[in-house]
Amino acid sequence: MAKEKETKEKGLFVGLAWSCGDMKLLLTFLFFLCSLATIIQFHPYLTSVPHTTTLLSCLVPPTPEPTANSSSTSVATTPTPHPMKRDQMGPDSVFKRSFNPVGSAAYLLIQMSAYRGGTNTFAVIGLASKPLHVFAKPQFKCEWIDNTDNGNGSSVSVDGYKILPDWGYGRVYTVVVVNCTFDKPVGLNGLGGKLVVHASTNGGGDRDVDSVESFVAIEEEPSSVNGSVFTAPPDYDYLYCGSPLYGNLSPQRIREWIVYHVKLFGRRAHFVIYDAGGIHAAVMDVLRPWIEIGAVTLHDIRDQERFDGYYHNQFLVVNDCLHRYRFNAKWMFFFDVDEFVYLEPGLTIDSLLKDLEGYTQFTIEQMPMSNKICLADDKGKSWRMWGFEKLVYRDVKRGIRRDRKYAIQPRYAFATGVHMSQNIAGKSLHKTEGRIKYFHYHGTIANRRESCSEFSNTTELRFDRTPYMLDETLRRLAGSIKRFELKTIGDRLVHTRQ
């Protein structure tokens, strides 16, 4: 019995030893194969052997193909194929170095909009690479193609004329307005058609490459164009084109600004506002009553934040507004929501602009106001008062060039800016003092707290090395503005918060 047990133990020991030997042999073989595969990948001669790929494919699992649900932001598993140039030794023992571009620095064009400007002219508005347009000469060619049943419509082409209206303020992107004016009317035969723009780098960015991108800027359905709209009287006398609104805006300040200017401009006026992230729920509550009565149109342009331009692409926005509404109003006004236009006593907006109709453009003088100094008599109750009602001290420092805002007759403008247009047909007037001005409450529109932090009972004072003078011009209008709001939209906004 003991001998039988001893025999079994010996057999078990031999079996275990034999298994361990097999395991060592297997591990040694796998280690050898992995080492061989690693050497093959980095040895230039061995990688040219025809069967290397087959061997590696057995050892390394294949890379899965990307699926439609794969994230667009994931890193590519294989490099983009580019014809790689290598350094070479040239004549006279000169070592010729190579440069290999990868990707692209900025888009050739980012189209925001395109509009007809008449029977034979169009405007395409967008962003483009600033270095390309500043240091190179990209070109645009415009082609109009008529619609036909067989798809072979007649076409006519013309060189596009580009305008850079942002005064060099662009960042990665600058604003481009491409004017396409044909020698004769196009698209008025009832067939419909499309405007195709061919954008070329013209060797900019890479002198060995003339990259051309073609895109459809406008497509018109048959019988969709009414040529009489270009000469018909406009729907509005006055239209406000707003700059992009962003940040944590004060609903109360927006409330005051809207009702003040609706009253100033009258019923034949319209306000176009662009939301770059500033129209949060409380601000929307303020705008909604005015949208409902047809006084305000709101555009959501938050996607433009993807593209790095000047000041939330302000120049892009005002040019879109100009061309989108150029036939909807006789006059367009450009200023911000912390600025209040004021007419001198005895003038109305109608009488002033009738007197100025011989000009295409006029600019408006600025009255800068303190954003924190209030009357001592208002202390303790200022939180219940409107902004232009309590901020009554005007900056009177001399020798400073103040920014001006402006108005234009849009049918005679080809592009526009923030403080004036440099691309108009006709005369400009800059001496409008004594007739029209605007009060500027800088820094108040995004202040959600009480504005008054300093109080004074004097008519003149100096604060932070700046001289101020008491100016109650707009304060005197507060009562009539509040009554106008109640009469027009009721008491829906009386509980609006800062």
Short mmCIF file of C-alpha atoms in Angstrom, two decimals:
data_model
loop_
_atom_site.label_atom_id
_atom_site.label_comp_id
_atom_site.label_asym_id
_atom_site.label_seq_id
_atom_site.Cartn_x
_atom_site.Cartn_y
_atom_site.Cartn_z
CA MET A 1 0.00 0.00 0.00
CA ALA A 2 2.80 2.42 0.88
CA LYS A 3 4.69 1.45 -2.28
CA GLU A 4 1.59 2.13 -4.42
CA LYS A 5 1.15 5.56 -2.83
CA GLU A 6 4.82 6.36 -3.41
CA THR A 7 4.47 5.36 -7.06
CA LYS A 8 1.45 7.68 -7.52
CA GLU A 9 3.30 10.62 -5.94
CA LYS A 10 6.25 10.07 -8.26
CA GLY A 11 3.94 10.05 -11.28
CA LEU A 12 2.27 13.29 -10.16
CA PHE A 13 5.66 14.97 -9.67
CA VAL A 14 6.86 13.90 -13.11
CA GLY A 15 3.60 15.18 -14.69
CA LEU A 16 3.97 18.57 -13.04
CA ALA A 17 7.59 18.83 -14.06
CA TRP A 18 6.68 17.92 -17.62
CA SER A 19 3.88 20.58 -17.67
CA CYS A 20 6.23 23.25 -16.36
CA GLY A 21 8.74 22.36 -19.05
CA ASP A 22 6.08 22.77 -21.74
CA MET A 23 5.06 26.09 -20.31
CA LYS A 24 8.64 27.38 -20.33
CA LEU A 25 9.07 26.26 -23.91
CA LEU A 26 5.85 27.96 -24.96
CA LEU A 27 6.74 31.21 -23.21
CA THR A 28 10.22 31.18 -24.76
CA PHE A 29 8.73 30.69 -28.22
CA LEU A 30 6.22 33.55 -27.76
CA PHE A 31 8.97 35.86 -26.47
CA PHE A 32 11.06 35.05 -29.54
CA LEU A 33 8.15 35.78 -31.91
CA CYS A 34 7.32 39.16 -30.24
CA SER A 35 10.98 40.18 -30.36
CA LEU A 36 11.18 39.22 -34.03
CA ALA A 37 8.01 41.22 -34.83
CA THR A 38 9.40 44.29 -33.04
CA ILE A 39 12.71 44.09 -34.93
CA ILE A 40 10.92 43.70 -38.27
CA GLN A 41 8.87 46.89 -37.75
CA PHE A 42 11.94 49.06 -37.31
CA HIS A 43 14.38 47.41 -39.72
CA PRO A 44 14.23 49.19 -43.13
CA TYR A 45 15.31 46.12 -45.10
CA LEU A 46 13.04 43.61 -43.44
CA THR A 47 9.98 45.83 -43.84
CA SER A 48 10.39 45.50 -47.60
CA VAL A 49 10.06 41.70 -47.46
CA PRO A 50 6.73 40.77 -49.12
CA HIS A 51 5.56 38.43 -46.35
CA THR A 52 6.25 40.79 -43.47
CA THR A 53 2.75 42.23 -43.57
CA THR A 54 1.25 38.74 -43.43
CA LEU A 55 3.35 37.83 -40.44
CA LEU A 56 2.56 41.04 -38.56
CA SER A 57 -1.13 40.70 -39.30
CA CYS A 58 -1.10 37.34 -37.55
CA LEU A 59 0.50 38.82 -34.44
CA VAL A 60 -1.25 42.17 -34.25
CA PRO A 61 -5.06 42.48 -34.37
CA PRO A 62 -6.34 44.67 -37.26
CA THR A 63 -7.31 48.30 -36.55
CA PRO A 64 -11.12 48.57 -36.54
CA GLU A 65 -12.69 50.68 -39.28
CA PRO A 66 -14.26 53.96 -38.08
CA THR A 67 -18.03 53.82 -37.81
CA ALA A 68 -20.65 56.48 -38.49
CA ASN A 69 -21.11 56.89 -34.74
CA SER A 70 -17.43 57.60 -34.09
CA SER A 71 -16.73 60.96 -32.51
CA SER A 72 -15.50 63.60 -34.97
CA THR A 73 -13.09 64.89 -32.33
CA SER A 74 -11.27 61.58 -31.80
CA VAL A 75 -7.63 61.34 -32.85
CA ALA A 76 -7.08 59.60 -36.19
CA THR A 77 -5.48 56.16 -35.83
CA THR A 78 -3.62 56.51 -39.14
CA PRO A 79 -1.89 59.63 -40.47
CA THR A 80 -3.41 61.57 -43.33
CA PRO A 81 -1.59 60.59 -46.54
CA HIS A 82 0.63 63.45 -47.69
CA PRO A 83 3.35 63.17 -50.34
CA MET A 84 6.31 63.46 -47.99
CA LYS A 85 9.26 65.35 -49.41
CA ARG A 86 12.70 64.37 -48.10
CA ASP A 87 15.88 66.36 -47.68
CA GLN A 88 18.32 65.82 -50.55
CA MET A 89 21.88 66.65 -51.44
CA GLY A 90 21.82 68.94 -54.46
CA PRO A 91 24.42 70.31 -56.88
CA ASP A 92 27.61 71.81 -55.44
CA SER A 93 27.07 69.79 -52.25
CA VAL A 94 24.13 72.01 -51.26
CA PHE A 95 21.81 70.31 -48.81
CA LYS A 96 18.27 71.01 -50.04
CA ARG A 97 15.83 71.08 -47.12
CA SER A 98 12.13 70.16 -47.47
CA PHE A 99 8.96 71.58 -45.94
CA ASN A 100 5.87 69.42 -45.52
CA PRO A 101 2.57 71.19 -44.81
CA VAL A 102 -0.04 69.37 -42.74
CA GLY A 103 -3.67 70.49 -42.35
CA SER A 104 -4.77 74.10 -42.83
CA ALA A 105 -4.42 77.23 -40.69
CA ALA A 106 -7.87 78.76 -41.29
CA TYR A 107 -10.81 78.41 -43.64
CA LEU A 108 -10.66 80.14 -47.00
CA LEU A 109 -14.20 81.45 -46.45
CA ILE A 110 -16.95 80.97 -43.87
CA GLN A 111 -20.18 82.18 -45.43
CA MET A 112 -22.74 83.69 -43.09
CA SER A 113 -25.18 84.97 -45.70
CA ALA A 114 -25.73 86.16 -49.26
CA TYR A 115 -28.38 88.56 -50.57
CA ARG A 116 -29.56 90.15 -53.76
CA GLY A 117 -28.71 93.82 -53.94
CA GLY A 118 -30.66 94.51 -57.13
CA THR A 119 -31.48 93.01 -60.51
CA ASN A 120 -27.84 92.38 -61.37
CA THR A 121 -25.91 92.52 -58.09
CA PHE A 122 -25.37 90.32 -55.03
CA ALA A 123 -23.44 90.50 -51.76
CA VAL A 124 -21.83 87.51 -50.05
CA ILE A 125 -20.93 88.11 -46.39
CA GLY A 126 -18.55 85.94 -44.42
CA LEU A 127 -15.29 85.42 -42.56
CA ALA A 128 -11.95 84.57 -44.13
CA SER A 129 -8.39 83.95 -43.04
CA LYS A 130 -6.97 87.33 -42.03
CA PRO A 131 -3.32 86.62 -42.98
CA LEU A 132 -4.48 85.40 -46.37
CA HIS A 133 -6.34 88.63 -47.12
CA VAL A 134 -3.82 90.98 -45.54
CA PHE A 135 -0.64 89.53 -47.03
CA ALA A 136 -1.88 87.78 -50.17
CA LYS A 137 -4.39 88.43 -52.93
CA PRO A 138 -7.14 85.81 -52.88
CA GLN A 139 -9.67 86.15 -55.65
CA PHE A 140 -13.40 85.57 -56.03
CA LYS A 141 -15.16 84.81 -59.28
CA CYS A 142 -18.96 84.97 -59.42
CA GLU A 143 -21.05 82.84 -61.78
CA TRP A 144 -24.79 82.99 -62.30
CA ILE A 145 -26.38 79.80 -63.70
CA ASP A 146 -30.00 79.74 -64.88
CA ASN A 147 -32.19 76.76 -64.09
CA THR A 148 -33.32 74.57 -67.00
CA ASP A 149 -35.18 71.28 -67.31
CA ASN A 150 -32.11 69.45 -68.62
CA GLY A 151 -29.77 70.95 -66.05
CA ASN A 152 -27.63 72.73 -68.67
CA GLY A 153 -28.58 76.32 -67.91
CA SER A 154 -26.83 79.27 -69.46
CA SER A 155 -24.30 81.01 -67.26
CA VAL A 156 -22.49 84.30 -67.01
CA SER A 157 -19.40 85.11 -64.96
CA VAL A 158 -17.80 88.20 -63.48
CA ASP A 159 -14.92 88.94 -61.14
CA GLY A 160 -16.08 89.54 -57.58
CA TYR A 161 -15.06 92.72 -55.79
CA LYS A 162 -14.04 92.09 -52.18
CA ILE A 163 -14.42 94.60 -49.35
CA LEU A 164 -12.66 94.23 -45.98
CA PRO A 165 -14.78 96.47 -43.72
CA ASP A 166 -13.32 95.74 -40.27
CA TRP A 167 -10.50 98.34 -40.39
CA GLY A 168 -7.87 95.68 -39.66
CA TYR A 169 -9.44 94.67 -36.33
CA GLY A 170 -9.82 91.02 -37.33
CA ARG A 171 -8.02 88.27 -35.45
CA VAL A 172 -7.64 84.79 -36.96
CA TYR A 173 -10.53 85.75 -39.23
CA THR A 174 -11.39 89.01 -40.93
CA VAL A 175 -14.74 90.04 -42.41
CA VAL A 176 -15.17 89.86 -46.18
CA VAL A 177 -18.01 91.24 -48.26
CA VAL A 178 -17.86 89.97 -51.84
CA ASN A 179 -19.78 92.14 -54.30
CA CYS A 180 -20.91 90.31 -57.45
CA THR A 181 -22.20 92.81 -60.04
CA PHE A 182 -23.02 91.51 -63.52
CA ASP A 183 -23.23 93.60 -66.68
CA LYS A 184 -26.95 92.88 -67.07
CA PRO A 185 -29.85 91.62 -64.95
CA VAL A 186 -29.73 87.93 -64.07
CA GLY A 187 -32.34 85.54 -62.75
CA LEU A 188 -35.36 87.65 -63.72
CA ASN A 189 -36.61 85.36 -66.49
CA GLY A 190 -38.76 83.30 -64.09
CA LEU A 191 -36.56 80.20 -64.39
CA GLY A 192 -34.73 80.63 -61.16
CA GLY A 193 -31.04 79.87 -60.78
CA LYS A 194 -28.06 79.98 -58.50
CA LEU A 195 -25.05 82.15 -57.73
CA VAL A 196 -21.86 80.12 -57.57
CA VAL A 197 -18.74 81.68 -56.07
CA HIS A 198 -15.30 80.35 -56.96
CA ALA A 199 -12.89 81.35 -54.18
CA SER A 200 -9.19 81.07 -54.91
CA THR A 201 -6.15 81.47 -52.64
CA ASN A 202 -4.26 82.73 -55.71
CA GLY A 203 -1.05 81.28 -54.31
CA GLY A 204 -1.54 82.83 -50.89
CA GLY A 205 -0.41 80.52 -48.12
CA ASP A 206 1.47 78.28 -50.57
CA ARG A 207 2.78 79.75 -53.81
CA ASP A 208 2.99 76.29 -55.36
CA VAL A 209 -0.72 75.72 -54.87
CA ASP A 210 -3.70 77.71 -56.15
CA SER A 211 -6.48 76.19 -54.13
CA VAL A 212 -9.97 76.87 -55.54
CA GLU A 213 -13.18 76.19 -53.66
CA SER A 214 -16.56 76.58 -55.36
CA PHE A 215 -19.82 76.88 -53.47
CA VAL A 216 -23.43 77.87 -54.10
CA ALA A 217 -23.99 81.19 -52.33
CA ILE A 218 -27.64 81.72 -53.35
CA GLU A 219 -30.21 79.45 -54.95
CA GLU A 220 -33.46 80.99 -56.20
CA GLU A 221 -36.63 79.09 -57.01
CA PRO A 222 -38.49 79.78 -60.28
CA SER A 223 -40.55 83.01 -60.19
CA SER A 224 -39.30 83.80 -56.67
CA VAL A 225 -37.70 87.15 -57.52
CA ASN A 226 -39.84 90.26 -57.76
CA GLY A 227 -37.73 93.01 -59.32
CA SER A 228 -40.07 95.75 -58.13
CA VAL A 229 -38.93 95.28 -54.52
CA PHE A 230 -35.68 97.06 -55.34
CA THR A 231 -37.46 100.32 -56.19
CA ALA A 232 -40.60 100.04 -54.01
CA PRO A 233 -41.04 102.18 -50.86
CA PRO A 234 -39.60 100.36 -47.81
CA ASP A 235 -41.68 98.73 -45.08
CA TYR A 236 -40.07 100.86 -42.36
CA ASP A 237 -38.77 104.37 -42.09
CA TYR A 238 -36.11 103.36 -39.55
CA LEU A 239 -34.40 100.10 -38.70
CA TYR A 240 -31.98 99.47 -35.86
CA CYS A 241 -29.09 97.06 -36.52
CA GLY A 242 -27.68 95.81 -33.25
CA SER A 243 -24.21 94.53 -32.45
CA PRO A 244 -23.89 90.99 -31.03
CA LEU A 245 -25.12 90.75 -27.44
CA TYR A 246 -23.12 88.52 -25.12
CA GLY A 247 -22.41 87.99 -21.42
CA ASN A 248 -24.63 88.18 -18.37
CA LEU A 249 -26.78 91.13 -19.45
CA SER A 250 -29.05 93.07 -17.13
CA PRO A 251 -32.73 92.50 -18.04
CA GLN A 252 -33.65 95.88 -16.52
CA ARG A 253 -31.14 97.80 -18.64
CA ILE A 254 -32.39 96.04 -21.80
CA ARG A 255 -35.97 96.85 -20.79
CA GLU A 256 -35.17 100.55 -20.45
CA TRP A 257 -33.28 100.72 -23.73
CA ILE A 258 -35.97 99.00 -25.80
CA VAL A 259 -38.93 101.06 -24.62
CA TYR A 260 -36.96 104.32 -24.83
CA HIS A 261 -36.10 103.80 -28.50
CA VAL A 262 -39.43 102.34 -29.55
CA LYS A 263 -40.94 105.59 -28.32
CA LEU A 264 -38.24 107.71 -29.98
CA PHE A 265 -38.41 106.11 -33.43
CA GLY A 266 -42.15 105.55 -33.57
CA ARG A 267 -44.36 102.87 -35.07
CA ARG A 268 -42.65 102.78 -38.47
CA ALA A 269 -39.45 101.46 -36.94
CA HIS A 270 -38.06 97.98 -36.35
CA PHE A 271 -35.26 96.60 -34.17
CA VAL A 272 -32.99 93.72 -35.19
CA ILE A 273 -31.04 92.15 -32.31
CA TYR A 274 -28.31 89.51 -32.60
CA ASP A 275 -27.82 87.02 -29.76
CA ALA A 276 -24.19 85.95 -29.30
CA GLY A 277 -24.94 84.38 -25.91
CA GLY A 278 -26.36 87.34 -23.99
CA ILE A 279 -30.08 86.62 -24.37
CA HIS A 280 -30.61 84.48 -21.30
CA ALA A 281 -34.09 83.62 -20.01
CA ALA A 282 -34.65 86.86 -18.07
CA VAL A 283 -33.58 89.02 -21.03
CA MET A 284 -35.82 86.98 -23.31
CA ASP A 285 -38.75 87.74 -21.00
CA VAL A 286 -38.06 91.45 -21.59
CA LEU A 287 -37.86 91.09 -25.38
CA ARG A 288 -40.86 88.79 -25.80
CA PRO A 289 -43.61 91.46 -25.54
CA TRP A 290 -41.87 93.58 -28.19
CA ILE A 291 -41.36 90.57 -30.45
CA GLU A 292 -45.05 89.73 -30.12
CA ILE A 293 -46.16 93.19 -31.28
CA GLY A 294 -43.74 93.07 -34.23
CA ALA A 295 -41.24 95.67 -33.02
CA VAL A 296 -38.25 93.34 -32.57
CA THR A 297 -36.63 90.51 -34.55
CA LEU A 298 -34.09 88.30 -32.78
CA HIS A 299 -31.32 86.33 -34.52
CA ASP A 300 -29.42 83.52 -32.76
CA ILE A 301 -25.79 83.73 -33.92
CA ARG A 302 -24.09 81.82 -31.10
CA ASP A 303 -22.41 79.47 -33.57
CA GLN A 304 -20.17 82.29 -34.78
CA GLU A 305 -18.23 81.99 -31.50
CA ARG A 306 -16.46 79.01 -33.10
CA PHE A 307 -14.53 81.42 -35.32
CA ASP A 308 -12.04 83.82 -33.77
CA GLY A 309 -12.93 87.27 -35.09
CA TYR A 310 -13.04 90.72 -33.57
CA TYR A 311 -15.46 91.33 -30.67
CA HIS A 312 -17.81 88.40 -31.27
CA ASN A 313 -17.60 89.08 -35.02
CA GLN A 314 -19.24 92.48 -34.68
CA PHE A 315 -18.33 93.65 -38.18
CA LEU A 316 -19.77 90.45 -39.64
CA VAL A 317 -23.08 91.02 -37.87
CA VAL A 318 -23.58 94.64 -38.91
CA ASN A 319 -22.83 93.79 -42.54
CA ASP A 320 -25.30 90.93 -42.48
CA CYS A 321 -27.93 93.31 -41.13
CA LEU A 322 -27.15 95.95 -43.75
CA HIS A 323 -27.60 93.61 -46.70
CA ARG A 324 -30.45 91.54 -45.27
CA TYR A 325 -32.66 94.56 -44.60
CA ARG A 326 -31.36 97.14 -47.10
CA PHE A 327 -34.69 97.31 -48.93
CA ASN A 328 -36.81 97.19 -45.77
CA ALA A 329 -35.98 100.61 -44.39
CA LYS A 330 -35.12 104.09 -45.56
CA TRP A 331 -32.61 104.69 -42.75
CA MET A 332 -30.54 102.29 -40.65
CA PHE A 333 -29.11 103.18 -37.25
CA PHE A 334 -26.02 101.54 -35.76
CA PHE A 335 -25.32 101.93 -32.04
CA ASP A 336 -25.19 99.79 -28.90
CA VAL A 337 -27.64 98.88 -26.14
CA ASP A 338 -25.82 101.01 -23.56
CA GLU A 339 -26.31 104.10 -25.75
CA PHE A 340 -29.42 106.31 -25.87
CA VAL A 341 -30.06 108.54 -28.88
CA TYR A 342 -31.42 111.99 -28.04
CA LEU A 343 -32.91 114.74 -30.22
CA GLU A 344 -32.71 118.37 -29.19
CA PRO A 345 -36.03 120.01 -28.19
CA GLY A 346 -38.19 121.01 -31.13
CA LEU A 347 -36.93 118.14 -33.32
CA THR A 348 -38.54 114.81 -34.13
CA ILE A 349 -36.86 111.89 -35.82
CA ASP A 350 -39.02 112.51 -38.90
CA SER A 351 -38.19 116.21 -39.17
CA LEU A 352 -34.47 115.61 -38.63
CA LEU A 353 -34.11 112.91 -41.25
CA LYS A 354 -36.18 114.81 -43.77
CA ASP A 355 -33.65 117.61 -43.41
CA LEU A 356 -30.76 115.12 -43.84
CA GLU A 357 -32.12 113.07 -46.75
CA GLY A 358 -29.54 114.61 -49.09
CA TYR A 359 -26.85 112.70 -47.21
CA THR A 360 -26.19 108.97 -47.39
CA GLN A 361 -24.66 108.93 -43.91
CA PHE A 362 -24.44 111.07 -40.81
CA THR A 363 -22.59 110.46 -37.54
CA ILE A 364 -23.77 111.16 -33.99
CA GLU A 365 -21.84 112.84 -31.18
CA GLN A 366 -21.23 110.95 -27.91
CA MET A 367 -22.09 112.15 -24.39
CA PRO A 368 -20.18 109.82 -21.99
CA MET A 369 -21.93 109.34 -18.64
CA SER A 370 -20.62 108.07 -15.32
CA ASN A 371 -21.72 104.53 -14.53
CA LYS A 372 -21.55 104.94 -10.74
CA ILE A 373 -22.13 108.57 -9.61
CA CYS A 374 -25.70 109.47 -8.60
CA LEU A 375 -27.44 112.32 -6.80
CA ALA A 376 -27.27 112.32 -3.01
CA ASP A 377 -31.04 112.90 -2.93
CA ASP A 378 -31.53 109.48 -4.56
CA LYS A 379 -29.56 107.57 -1.93
CA GLY A 380 -31.67 104.80 -0.43
CA LYS A 381 -34.13 104.72 -3.34
CA SER A 382 -31.82 104.49 -6.36
CA TRP A 383 -32.36 100.74 -6.65
CA ARG A 384 -35.96 101.46 -7.72
CA MET A 385 -34.93 103.97 -10.38
CA TRP A 386 -34.08 103.32 -14.02
CA GLY A 387 -30.47 103.57 -15.16
CA PHE A 388 -30.73 106.74 -17.26
CA GLU A 389 -32.90 108.23 -14.51
CA LYS A 390 -30.28 108.01 -11.75
CA LEU A 391 -26.93 108.16 -13.58
CA VAL A 392 -26.83 111.91 -14.18
CA TYR A 393 -23.19 112.95 -14.22
CA ARG A 394 -21.52 113.50 -17.60
CA ASP A 395 -17.80 113.21 -18.33
CA VAL A 396 -16.64 116.64 -19.58
CA LYS A 397 -12.93 115.97 -20.04
CA ARG A 398 -11.62 117.97 -23.02
CA GLY A 399 -9.17 117.02 -25.74
CA ILE A 400 -10.39 113.43 -26.14
CA ARG A 401 -11.59 111.96 -29.41
CA ARG A 402 -14.90 110.26 -28.65
CA ASP A 403 -16.29 107.44 -30.74
CA ARG A 404 -19.32 108.37 -32.83
CA LYS A 405 -22.22 106.23 -34.00
CA TYR A 406 -24.12 106.71 -37.22
CA ALA A 407 -27.07 106.20 -39.53
CA ILE A 408 -27.08 105.46 -43.27
CA GLN A 409 -29.47 105.10 -46.16
CA PRO A 410 -28.78 101.39 -46.82
CA ARG A 411 -29.61 101.35 -50.52
CA TYR A 412 -26.51 103.42 -51.14
CA ALA A 413 -24.09 101.42 -48.97
CA PHE A 414 -22.00 98.44 -50.10
CA ALA A 415 -20.51 97.53 -46.71
CA THR A 416 -20.48 99.06 -43.27
CA GLY A 417 -18.57 99.32 -39.99
CA VAL A 418 -19.17 99.89 -36.29
CA HIS A 419 -18.66 103.65 -36.09
CA MET A 420 -19.31 104.60 -39.74
CA SER A 421 -19.31 103.21 -43.26
CA GLN A 422 -16.43 103.79 -45.65
CA ASN A 423 -18.19 102.14 -48.58
CA ILE A 424 -21.09 104.34 -49.65
CA ALA A 425 -22.28 106.27 -52.68
CA GLY A 426 -23.09 109.84 -51.69
CA LYS A 427 -22.17 112.37 -49.02
CA SER A 428 -21.48 112.00 -45.30
CA LEU A 429 -22.27 114.58 -42.61
CA HIS A 430 -20.28 114.66 -39.38
CA LYS A 431 -21.28 118.03 -37.92
CA THR A 432 -24.60 117.17 -36.31
CA GLU A 433 -24.01 118.86 -32.97
CA GLY A 434 -27.01 120.77 -31.68
CA ARG A 435 -29.43 118.39 -33.39
CA ILE A 436 -28.74 114.80 -32.37
CA LYS A 437 -26.43 113.07 -29.88
CA TYR A 438 -26.26 109.90 -27.83
CA PHE A 439 -25.69 109.32 -24.12
CA HIS A 440 -23.29 106.46 -23.44
CA TYR A 441 -23.59 104.50 -20.15
CA HIS A 442 -20.50 102.35 -20.59
CA GLY A 443 -20.23 99.32 -18.29
CA THR A 444 -23.86 99.31 -17.15
CA ILE A 445 -25.42 96.79 -19.50
CA ALA A 446 -23.69 93.78 -17.88
CA ASN A 447 -23.87 95.07 -14.32
CA ARG A 448 -26.47 93.05 -12.41
CA ARG A 449 -25.93 95.01 -9.16
CA GLU A 450 -26.95 98.48 -8.09
CA SER A 451 -25.09 101.03 -10.23
CA CYS A 452 -24.91 103.90 -7.74
CA SER A 453 -21.80 103.59 -5.59
CA GLU A 454 -20.89 107.27 -5.30
CA PHE A 455 -23.24 110.13 -4.41
CA SER A 456 -22.94 113.88 -4.83
CA ASN A 457 -25.12 116.96 -4.36
CA THR A 458 -22.99 119.30 -6.50
CA THR A 459 -23.34 120.34 -10.14
CA GLU A 460 -19.66 119.78 -10.83
CA LEU A 461 -17.14 117.36 -9.32
CA ARG A 462 -13.93 115.47 -10.00
CA PHE A 463 -13.85 111.69 -9.52
CA ASP A 464 -10.96 109.38 -10.39
CA ARG A 465 -9.16 112.38 -11.94
CA THR A 466 -12.06 112.93 -14.35
CA PRO A 467 -14.25 116.07 -14.28
CA TYR A 468 -18.03 115.54 -14.30
CA MET A 469 -21.01 117.85 -14.70
CA LEU A 470 -24.61 117.28 -13.68
CA ASP A 471 -26.74 116.48 -16.75
CA GLU A 472 -30.39 115.55 -16.14
CA THR A 473 -31.41 115.52 -19.81
CA LEU A 474 -32.63 111.92 -19.90
CA ARG A 475 -33.74 111.90 -16.27
CA ARG A 476 -36.49 114.35 -17.19
CA LEU A 477 -37.86 111.88 -19.75
CA ALA A 478 -38.13 108.90 -17.39
CA GLY A 479 -41.75 109.47 -16.42
CA SER A 480 -43.02 109.67 -20.01
CA ILE A 481 -41.03 106.57 -21.00
CA LYS A 482 -42.51 104.51 -18.17
CA ARG A 483 -46.03 105.61 -19.05
CA PHE A 484 -45.42 104.70 -22.71
CA GLU A 485 -44.38 101.19 -21.72
CA LEU A 486 -47.56 100.64 -19.68
CA LYS A 487 -49.69 101.96 -22.52
CA THR A 488 -47.97 99.82 -25.16
CA ILE A 489 -47.40 96.40 -23.53
CA GLY A 490 -49.11 96.72 -20.15
CA ASP A 491 -47.50 95.89 -16.82
CA ARG A 492 -45.79 92.64 -17.92
CA LEU A 493 -42.32 93.97 -17.14
CA VAL A 494 -42.88 95.94 -13.94
CA HIS A 495 -41.21 93.25 -11.83
CA THR A 496 -38.09 93.00 -13.99
CA ARG A 497 -34.93 92.58 -11.91
CA GLN A 498 -31.46 93.99 -12.44
#
